[in-house]
PDB file of C-alpha atoms in Angstrom:
ATOM      1  CA  MET A   1     -24.561   5.463  -8.286  1.00 92.00           C
ATOM      2  CA  LEU A   2     -21.279   4.636  -6.485  1.00 96.00           C
ATOM      3  CA  SER A   3     -19.253   1.156  -6.516  1.00 98.00           C
ATOM      4  CA  VAL A   4     -17.813   0.817  -2.981  1.00 98.00           C
ATOM      5  CA  LEU A   5     -15.125  -1.703  -2.102  1.00 98.00           C
ATOM      6  CA  TYR A   6     -13.722  -2.939   1.050  1.00 98.00           C
ATOM      7  CA  PHE A   7     -10.430  -4.837   1.490  1.00 98.00           C
ATOM      8  CA  ALA A   8      -8.686  -6.597   3.884  1.00 98.00           C
ATOM      9  CA  ARG A   9      -9.443  -7.007   7.690  1.00 97.00           C
ATOM     10  CA  LEU A  10     -12.744  -4.636   6.910  1.00 97.00           C
ATOM     11  CA  ARG A  11     -13.838  -6.628   4.108  1.00 98.00           C
ATOM     12  CA  ASP A  12     -14.117  -9.775   6.165  1.00 97.00           C
ATOM     13  CA  ALA A  13     -15.424  -8.008   8.971  1.00 97.00           C
ATOM     14  CA  LEU A  14     -18.368  -6.298   6.858  1.00 98.00           C
ATOM     15  CA  GLY A  15     -18.856  -9.318   4.867  1.00 98.00           C
ATOM     16  CA  VAL A  16     -18.770  -7.746   1.890  1.00 98.00           C
ATOM     17  CA  SER A  17     -16.201  -6.844  -1.012  1.00 98.00           C
ATOM     18  CA  SER A  18     -17.654  -4.373  -3.415  1.00 98.00           C
ATOM     19  CA  GLU A  19     -21.265  -2.711  -3.596  1.00 98.00           C
ATOM     20  CA  ARG A  20     -23.114  -0.465  -5.840  1.00 98.00           C
ATOM     21  CA  VAL A  21     -25.103   1.932  -3.677  1.00 96.00           C
ATOM     22  CA  ASP A  22     -27.614   5.052  -4.733  1.00 95.00           C
ATOM     23  CA  LEU A  23     -26.605   7.716  -2.210  1.00 91.00           C
ATOM     24  CA  PRO A  24     -29.329   9.794  -0.688  1.00 93.00           C
ATOM     25  CA  ALA A  25     -29.191  13.487  -2.458  1.00 91.00           C
ATOM     26  CA  ASP A  26     -27.429  15.154   1.059  1.00 92.00           C
ATOM     27  CA  VAL A  27     -24.572  12.391   0.667  1.00 95.00           C
ATOM     28  CA  ASN A  28     -22.046  13.785  -1.009  1.00 95.00           C
ATOM     29  CA  ASP A  29     -18.207  13.966   0.640  1.00 97.00           C
ATOM     30  CA  VAL A  30     -16.781  10.709   2.233  1.00 97.00           C
ATOM     31  CA  ALA A  31     -17.229  11.659   5.957  1.00 97.00           C
ATOM     32  CA  ALA A  32     -21.682  11.712   4.707  1.00 97.00           C
ATOM     33  CA  LEU A  33     -20.717   8.312   2.918  1.00 98.00           C
ATOM     34  CA  VAL A  34     -19.159   7.101   6.326  1.00 97.00           C
ATOM     35  CA  ALA A  35     -21.859   8.060   8.339  1.00 97.00           C
ATOM     36  CA  TRP A  36     -24.804   6.955   6.244  1.00 97.00           C
ATOM     37  CA  LEU A  37     -22.873   3.266   5.895  1.00 98.00           C
ATOM     38  CA  ARG A  38     -22.635   3.517   9.788  1.00 97.00           C
ATOM     39  CA  LYS A  39     -25.855   3.671   9.897  1.00 97.00           C
ATOM     40  CA  ARG A  40     -26.487   0.092   8.761  1.00 97.00           C
ATOM     41  CA  GLY A  41     -25.665  -0.624  12.153  1.00 98.00           C
ATOM     42  CA  GLY A  42     -23.609  -4.270  13.609  1.00 98.00           C
ATOM     43  CA  ALA A  43     -20.196  -4.466  12.027  1.00 98.00           C
ATOM     44  CA  TRP A  44     -20.921  -1.247  10.203  1.00 98.00           C
ATOM     45  CA  GLU A  45     -21.173   0.482  13.157  1.00 98.00           C
ATOM     46  CA  GLU A  46     -18.641  -0.850  14.789  1.00 97.00           C
ATOM     47  CA  GLU A  47     -16.086  -0.625  12.326  1.00 97.00           C
ATOM     48  CA  LEU A  48     -16.887   2.736  10.709  1.00 97.00           C
ATOM     49  CA  ALA A  49     -17.366   4.222  14.347  1.00 96.00           C
ATOM     50  CA  PRO A  50     -14.948   7.504  14.925  1.00 91.00           C
ATOM     51  CA  GLY A  51     -11.966   6.826  16.084  1.00 89.00           C
ATOM     52  CA  ARG A  52     -11.285   3.429  14.176  1.00 93.00           C
ATOM     53  CA  ALA A  53      -8.958   3.367  11.860  1.00 93.00           C
ATOM     54  CA  PHE A  54      -9.285   2.837   8.434  1.00 96.00           C
ATOM     55  CA  ARG A  55      -8.734   4.728   5.121  1.00 96.00           C
ATOM     56  CA  VAL A  56     -10.583   5.875   2.331  1.00 97.00           C
ATOM     57  CA  ALA A  57      -9.761   6.279  -1.429  1.00 98.00           C
ATOM     58  CA  VAL A  58     -11.725   7.987  -4.106  1.00 98.00           C
ATOM     59  CA  ASN A  59     -10.963   6.865  -7.779  1.00 98.00           C
ATOM     60  CA  GLN A  60      -8.176   5.544  -6.443  1.00 97.00           C
ATOM     61  CA  ASP A  61      -6.591   8.226  -4.946  1.00 96.00           C
ATOM     62  CA  MET A  62      -6.293   8.849  -1.127  1.00 95.00           C
ATOM     63  CA  ALA A  63      -8.744  10.426   0.232  1.00 96.00           C
ATOM     64  CA  ASP A  64     -10.193  12.184   3.333  1.00 95.00           C
ATOM     65  CA  ALA A  65     -13.388  13.210   5.716  1.00 95.00           C
ATOM     66  CA  ALA A  66     -13.891  16.308   3.411  1.00 97.00           C
ATOM     67  CA  SER A  67     -13.541  14.455  -0.288  1.00 98.00           C
ATOM     68  CA  ALA A  68     -16.211  15.242  -2.411  1.00 97.00           C
ATOM     69  CA  LEU A  69     -18.211  12.180  -3.983  1.00 97.00           C
ATOM     70  CA  ARG A  70     -19.573  12.322  -7.698  1.00 95.00           C
ATOM     71  CA  ASP A  71     -21.818   9.897  -9.301  1.00 94.00           C
ATOM     72  CA  GLY A  72     -19.767   7.119 -10.736  1.00 96.00           C
ATOM     73  CA  ASP A  73     -17.189   7.235  -8.475  1.00 97.00           C
ATOM     74  CA  GLU A  74     -15.235   3.995  -7.266  1.00 98.00           C
ATOM     75  CA  VAL A  75     -14.566   4.156  -3.143  1.00 98.00           C
ATOM     76  CA  ALA A  76     -12.691   1.968  -1.476  1.00 98.00           C
ATOM     77  CA  ILE A  77     -12.410   1.634   2.421  1.00 98.00           C
ATOM     78  CA  PHE A  78      -9.794  -0.248   3.817  1.00 98.00           C
ATOM     79  CA  PRO A  79      -7.659  -0.561   6.909  1.00 97.00           C
ATOM     80  CA  PRO A  80      -4.120   1.021   7.374  1.00 96.00           C
ATOM     81  CA  VAL A  81      -2.081  -0.326   5.183  1.00 97.00           C
ATOM     82  CA  THR A  82       0.796  -3.136   5.948  1.00 96.00           C
ATOM     83  CA  GLY A  83       3.199  -3.652   2.762  1.00 95.00           C
ATOM     84  CA  GLY A  84       6.491  -4.081   2.202  1.00 94.00           C
TER      85      GLY A  84
ATOM     86  CA  MET B   1      10.248   3.592 -14.026  1.00 94.00           C
ATOM     87  CA  VAL B   2       9.422   0.083 -13.623  1.00 96.00           C
ATOM     88  CA  VAL B   3       6.589  -0.471 -11.006  1.00 98.00           C
ATOM     89  CA  ARG B   4       5.206  -4.126 -10.955  1.00 98.00           C
ATOM     90  CA  VAL B   5       2.965  -6.083  -8.705  1.00 98.00           C
ATOM     91  CA  GLN B   6       3.403  -9.810  -9.525  1.00 98.00           C
ATOM     92  CA  HIS B   7       2.894 -13.187  -7.686  1.00 98.00           C
ATOM     93  CA  GLU B   8       6.088 -14.658  -9.049  1.00 98.00           C
ATOM     94  CA  ASP B   9       9.720 -14.091  -7.403  1.00 98.00           C
ATOM     95  CA  PHE B  10      12.018 -11.650  -8.730  1.00 98.00           C
ATOM     96  CA  ASP B  11      15.892 -11.739 -10.197  1.00 98.00           C
ATOM     97  CA  VAL B  12      17.585  -8.833  -8.128  1.00 98.00           C
ATOM     98  CA  GLY B  13      20.939  -8.832 -10.108  1.00 98.00           C
ATOM     99  CA  ALA B  14      18.337  -9.213 -13.281  1.00 98.00           C
ATOM    100  CA  GLU B  15      16.607  -6.114 -12.031  1.00 98.00           C
ATOM    101  CA  LEU B  16      19.926  -4.357 -11.420  1.00 98.00           C
ATOM    102  CA  LEU B  17      21.479  -4.838 -14.718  1.00 98.00           C
ATOM    103  CA  ALA B  18      18.281  -3.672 -16.259  1.00 98.00           C
ATOM    104  CA  LEU B  19      17.933  -0.068 -14.014  1.00 98.00           C
ATOM    105  CA  ARG B  20      22.082   0.515 -14.830  1.00 97.00           C
ATOM    106  CA  GLN B  21      22.099  -0.360 -18.621  1.00 96.00           C
ATOM    107  CA  GLY B  22      22.711   1.816 -21.203  1.00 93.00           C
ATOM    108  CA  ASN B  23      23.283   4.950 -19.072  1.00 96.00           C
ATOM    109  CA  PRO B  24      26.911   5.560 -18.331  1.00 97.00           C
ATOM    110  CA  LYS B  25      25.878   8.247 -16.194  1.00 97.00           C
ATOM    111  CA  ILE B  26      24.902   6.447 -13.552  1.00 98.00           C
ATOM    112  CA  GLY B  27      27.405   6.081 -10.604  1.00 98.00           C
ATOM    113  CA  ALA B  28      25.446   4.698  -7.520  1.00 98.00           C
ATOM    114  CA  ILE B  29      22.636   2.076  -7.599  1.00 98.00           C
ATOM    115  CA  ALA B  30      20.784   1.966  -3.942  1.00 98.00           C
ATOM    116  CA  SER B  31      18.282  -0.943  -3.378  1.00 98.00           C
ATOM    117  CA  PHE B  32      16.689  -2.441  -0.691  1.00 98.00           C
ATOM    118  CA  VAL B  33      15.009  -6.032  -0.533  1.00 98.00           C
ATOM    119  CA  GLY B  34      12.098  -7.033   1.875  1.00 98.00           C
ATOM    120  CA  LEU B  35      12.048 -10.720   3.009  1.00 97.00           C
ATOM    121  CA  VAL B  36       9.611 -12.350   4.786  1.00 96.00           C
ATOM    122  CA  ARG B  37      10.623 -13.299   8.280  1.00 93.00           C
ATOM    123  CA  ASP B  38       9.570 -16.734  10.441  1.00 93.00           C
ATOM    124  CA  ILE B  39       8.554 -14.570  13.668  1.00 90.00           C
ATOM    125  CA  ASN B  40       6.565 -10.984  13.986  1.00 88.00           C
ATOM    126  CA  GLU B  41       5.492  -9.692  17.457  1.00 85.00           C
ATOM    127  CA  GLY B  42       7.063 -12.856  19.254  1.00 87.00           C
ATOM    128  CA  ASP B  43       4.994 -15.470  17.396  1.00 89.00           C
ATOM    129  CA  SER B  44       6.217 -17.722  15.104  1.00 93.00           C
ATOM    130  CA  VAL B  45       5.155 -17.435  11.714  1.00 92.00           C
ATOM    131  CA  ALA B  46       4.320 -20.323   8.728  1.00 94.00           C
ATOM    132  CA  GLY B  47       3.625 -18.032   6.096  1.00 95.00           C
ATOM    133  CA  MET B  48       2.068 -14.967   4.940  1.00 96.00           C
ATOM    134  CA  SER B  49      -0.575 -13.927   1.908  1.00 97.00           C
ATOM    135  CA  LEU B  50      -0.742 -10.366   0.289  1.00 98.00           C
ATOM    136  CA  GLU B  51      -3.421  -8.879  -0.686  1.00 98.00           C
ATOM    137  CA  HIS B  52      -3.915  -5.539  -2.771  1.00 98.00           C
ATOM    138  CA  TYR B  53      -6.075  -2.767  -4.487  1.00 98.00           C
ATOM    139  CA  PRO B  54      -5.616  -3.628  -8.367  1.00 97.00           C
ATOM    140  CA  GLY B  55      -4.967  -0.739 -10.344  1.00 97.00           C
ATOM    141  CA  MET B  56      -4.659   1.636  -6.966  1.00 98.00           C
ATOM    142  CA  THR B  57      -1.520   0.091  -6.287  1.00 98.00           C
ATOM    143  CA  GLU B  58       0.253   0.413  -9.033  1.00 98.00           C
ATOM    144  CA  LYS B  59      -0.621   3.961  -9.565  1.00 97.00           C
ATOM    145  CA  ALA B  60       0.245   4.891  -5.703  1.00 98.00           C
ATOM    146  CA  LEU B  61       3.832   3.243  -6.422  1.00 98.00           C
ATOM    147  CA  ALA B  62       3.991   5.405  -9.783  1.00 98.00           C
ATOM    148  CA  ALA B  63       3.155   8.433  -8.004  1.00 98.00           C
ATOM    149  CA  ILE B  64       5.543   7.909  -4.845  1.00 98.00           C
ATOM    150  CA  VAL B  65       8.458   7.668  -7.719  1.00 98.00           C
ATOM    151  CA  GLU B  66       7.222  10.369  -9.462  1.00 98.00           C
ATOM    152  CA  GLU B  67       7.429  12.441  -6.165  1.00 98.00           C
ATOM    153  CA  ALA B  68      11.148  10.544  -5.338  1.00 98.00           C
ATOM    154  CA  LYS B  69      12.295  12.254  -8.681  1.00 98.00           C
ATOM    155  CA  GLY B  70      10.987  15.291  -8.210  1.00 98.00           C
ATOM    156  CA  ARG B  71      12.870  15.506  -4.557  1.00 98.00           C
ATOM    157  CA  TRP B  72      16.285  13.878  -5.608  1.00 98.00           C
ATOM    158  CA  ASP B  73      18.290  13.863  -8.509  1.00 98.00           C
ATOM    159  CA  ILE B  74      18.186  10.380  -9.899  1.00 98.00           C
ATOM    160  CA  TYR B  75      17.849   8.614 -12.895  1.00 98.00           C
ATOM    161  CA  ASP B  76      15.308   5.855 -12.748  1.00 97.00           C
ATOM    162  CA  ALA B  77      13.614   3.633 -10.497  1.00 98.00           C
ATOM    163  CA  VAL B  78      12.089  -0.022  -9.922  1.00 98.00           C
ATOM    164  CA  VAL B  79      10.054  -1.224  -7.548  1.00 98.00           C
ATOM    165  CA  ILE B  80       8.384  -4.802  -8.034  1.00 98.00           C
ATOM    166  CA  HIS B  81       6.063  -6.478  -4.914  1.00 98.00           C
ATOM    167  CA  ARG B  82       4.982  -9.812  -4.712  1.00 98.00           C
ATOM    168  CA  VAL B  83       1.543 -10.365  -3.516  1.00 98.00           C
ATOM    169  CA  GLY B  84      -0.658 -13.956  -3.121  1.00 98.00           C
ATOM    170  CA  ASP B  85       1.209 -16.502  -0.653  1.00 98.00           C
ATOM    171  CA  LEU B  86       4.770 -16.320   0.416  1.00 98.00           C
ATOM    172  CA  ALA B  87       6.863 -18.508   3.294  1.00 97.00           C
ATOM    173  CA  PRO B  88       9.753 -17.036   5.435  1.00 96.00           C
ATOM    174  CA  THR B  89      12.977 -16.126   3.638  1.00 97.00           C
ATOM    175  CA  ASP B  90      11.181 -15.082   0.552  1.00 98.00           C
ATOM    176  CA  GLN B  91      11.690 -11.920  -1.265  1.00 98.00           C
ATOM    177  CA  ILE B  92       8.329  -9.886  -0.902  1.00 98.00           C
ATOM    178  CA  VAL B  93       9.870  -6.080  -2.537  1.00 98.00           C
ATOM    179  CA  LEU B  94      12.658  -4.310  -4.165  1.00 98.00           C
ATOM    180  CA  VAL B  95      13.112  -1.175  -4.356  1.00 98.00           C
ATOM    181  CA  ALA B  96      16.121   0.097  -6.458  1.00 98.00           C
ATOM    182  CA  VAL B  97      17.269   3.543  -7.575  1.00 98.00           C
ATOM    183  CA  SER B  98      19.908   4.626  -9.660  1.00 98.00           C
ATOM    184  CA  SER B  99      22.062   8.705  -9.385  1.00 98.00           C
ATOM    185  CA  SER B 100      25.124   9.963 -10.056  1.00 98.00           C
ATOM    186  CA  HIS B 101      26.048   9.525  -6.653  1.00 97.00           C
ATOM    187  CA  ARG B 102      25.117   7.463  -3.718  1.00 98.00           C
ATOM    188  CA  GLY B 103      23.599   9.888  -1.498  1.00 98.00           C
ATOM    189  CA  GLU B 104      20.657  10.788  -3.592  1.00 98.00           C
ATOM    190  CA  ALA B 105      20.251   6.956  -4.627  1.00 98.00           C
ATOM    191  CA  PHE B 106      20.326   6.173  -0.404  1.00 98.00           C
ATOM    192  CA  ALA B 107      17.731   8.752   0.286  1.00 98.00           C
ATOM    193  CA  ALA B 108      15.105   8.092  -2.711  1.00 98.00           C
ATOM    194  CA  CYS B 109      15.246   4.304  -2.009  1.00 98.00           C
ATOM    195  CA  GLU B 110      14.512   5.045   1.821  1.00 98.00           C
ATOM    196  CA  PHE B 111      11.901   7.851   0.902  1.00 98.00           C
ATOM    197  CA  ILE B 112      10.396   5.453  -1.926  1.00 98.00           C
ATOM    198  CA  MET B 113      10.389   2.401   0.892  1.00 98.00           C
ATOM    199  CA  ASP B 114       8.947   4.439   3.752  1.00 97.00           C
ATOM    200  CA  TYR B 115       5.981   5.734   1.541  1.00 97.00           C
ATOM    201  CA  LEU B 116       5.419   2.427   0.284  1.00 97.00           C
ATOM    202  CA  LYS B 117       4.632   0.932   3.517  1.00 96.00           C
ATOM    203  CA  THR B 118       2.387   3.803   4.353  1.00 94.00           C
ATOM    204  CA  ARG B 119       0.941   4.548   1.343  1.00 95.00           C
ATOM    205  CA  ALA B 120       0.606   1.877  -1.420  1.00 97.00           C
ATOM    206  CA  PRO B 121      -2.427  -0.408  -0.666  1.00 98.00           C
ATOM    207  CA  PHE B 122      -1.047  -3.524   0.350  1.00 98.00           C
ATOM    208  CA  TRP B 123      -2.133  -6.098   3.585  1.00 98.00           C
ATOM    209  CA  LYS B 124      -0.273  -8.592   5.189  1.00 97.00           C
ATOM    210  CA  ARG B 125      -2.208 -11.487   6.517  1.00 97.00           C
ATOM    211  CA  GLU B 126      -0.001 -14.063   8.455  1.00 95.00           C
ATOM    212  CA  GLN B 127      -0.453 -17.814   9.242  1.00 95.00           C
ATOM    213  CA  THR B 128       0.523 -18.418  13.052  1.00 92.00           C
ATOM    214  CA  ALA B 129      -0.098 -21.120  15.463  1.00 91.00           C
ATOM    215  CA  GLU B 130      -3.364 -19.800  16.600  1.00 90.00           C
ATOM    216  CA  GLY B 131      -4.878 -19.070  12.593  1.00 93.00           C
ATOM    217  CA  ALA B 132      -4.485 -16.222  10.388  1.00 95.00           C
ATOM    218  CA  ARG B 133      -4.137 -12.758  11.312  1.00 95.00           C
ATOM    219  CA  TRP B 134      -4.423  -9.303   9.778  1.00 96.00           C
ATOM    220  CA  VAL B 135      -1.075  -7.517  10.387  1.00 94.00           C
ATOM    221  CA  ASP B 136      -1.753  -4.232  12.103  1.00 92.00           C
ATOM    222  CA  ALA B 137      -0.181  -1.360  10.522  1.00 91.00           C
ATOM    223  CA  ARG B 138       3.016  -0.013  13.043  1.00 91.00           C
ATOM    224  CA  GLU B 139       2.865   3.235  14.168  1.00 91.00           C
ATOM    225  CA  SER B 140       6.847   3.540  13.770  1.00 92.00           C
ATOM    226  CA  ASP B 141       6.197   3.152   9.547  1.00 93.00           C
ATOM    227  CA  ASP B 142       3.960   6.493   9.973  1.00 91.00           C
ATOM    228  CA  LYS B 143       6.828   7.957  11.931  1.00 92.00           C
ATOM    229  CA  ALA B 144       9.439   6.818   9.309  1.00 92.00           C
ATOM    230  CA  ALA B 145       7.286   8.385   6.743  1.00 93.00           C
ATOM    231  CA  GLU B 146       6.625  11.433   8.573  1.00 93.00           C
ATOM    232  CA  ARG B 147      10.363  12.672   8.682  1.00 93.00           C
ATOM    233  CA  TRP B 148      10.242  13.160   4.904  1.00 93.00           C
ATOM    234  CA  LYS B 149       6.969  15.869   4.763  1.00 89.00           C
TER     235      LYS B 149
END
């Protein structure tokens, strides 16, 4: 079980701010998670398409496609940041 | 080190006083204050709201300050970033750094600001005459952060 959080424009487009997901056994890194979410189709397929600008954090640290995922992790998916 | 994410405004004078108090070795404080502009990308902006990722934001800011301490000979730093609804002319962010000399303080202050812009999870949503819109990240901010690598 993972918790996945969505922020800002991505949360609006996907219509969800957080969810708990049970991952298939072969989904064990960020790239696989994103590919798995993309299979939901619609806004998921569009917003998480390759080449779209979004960032992923795992347990509140910036992650990349190869970052490993473990049971209990907190994953966040969000647009490039615009503070300051 | 002070890292705060808050709705309330901040008093720059009070923060700079707190930063320098009790350390006679400090010879320089460099500070940056970011303000809300009333225009962006050619459109009039009536106000904005700032969202953040509670927990990760504070952690990211603390990590950025720690990295600055590793790179420059600085004593301390304060980073305050506001969230929630803000209006043009409001203060949005304060970064201040203390050091013995100005060169280290200037560089560390600019580094913290550049990294904050690209690594700290804040998002701006601005209100224009056409409605609210999320502000897109700027390539120039990425370039500014890249030069410290």
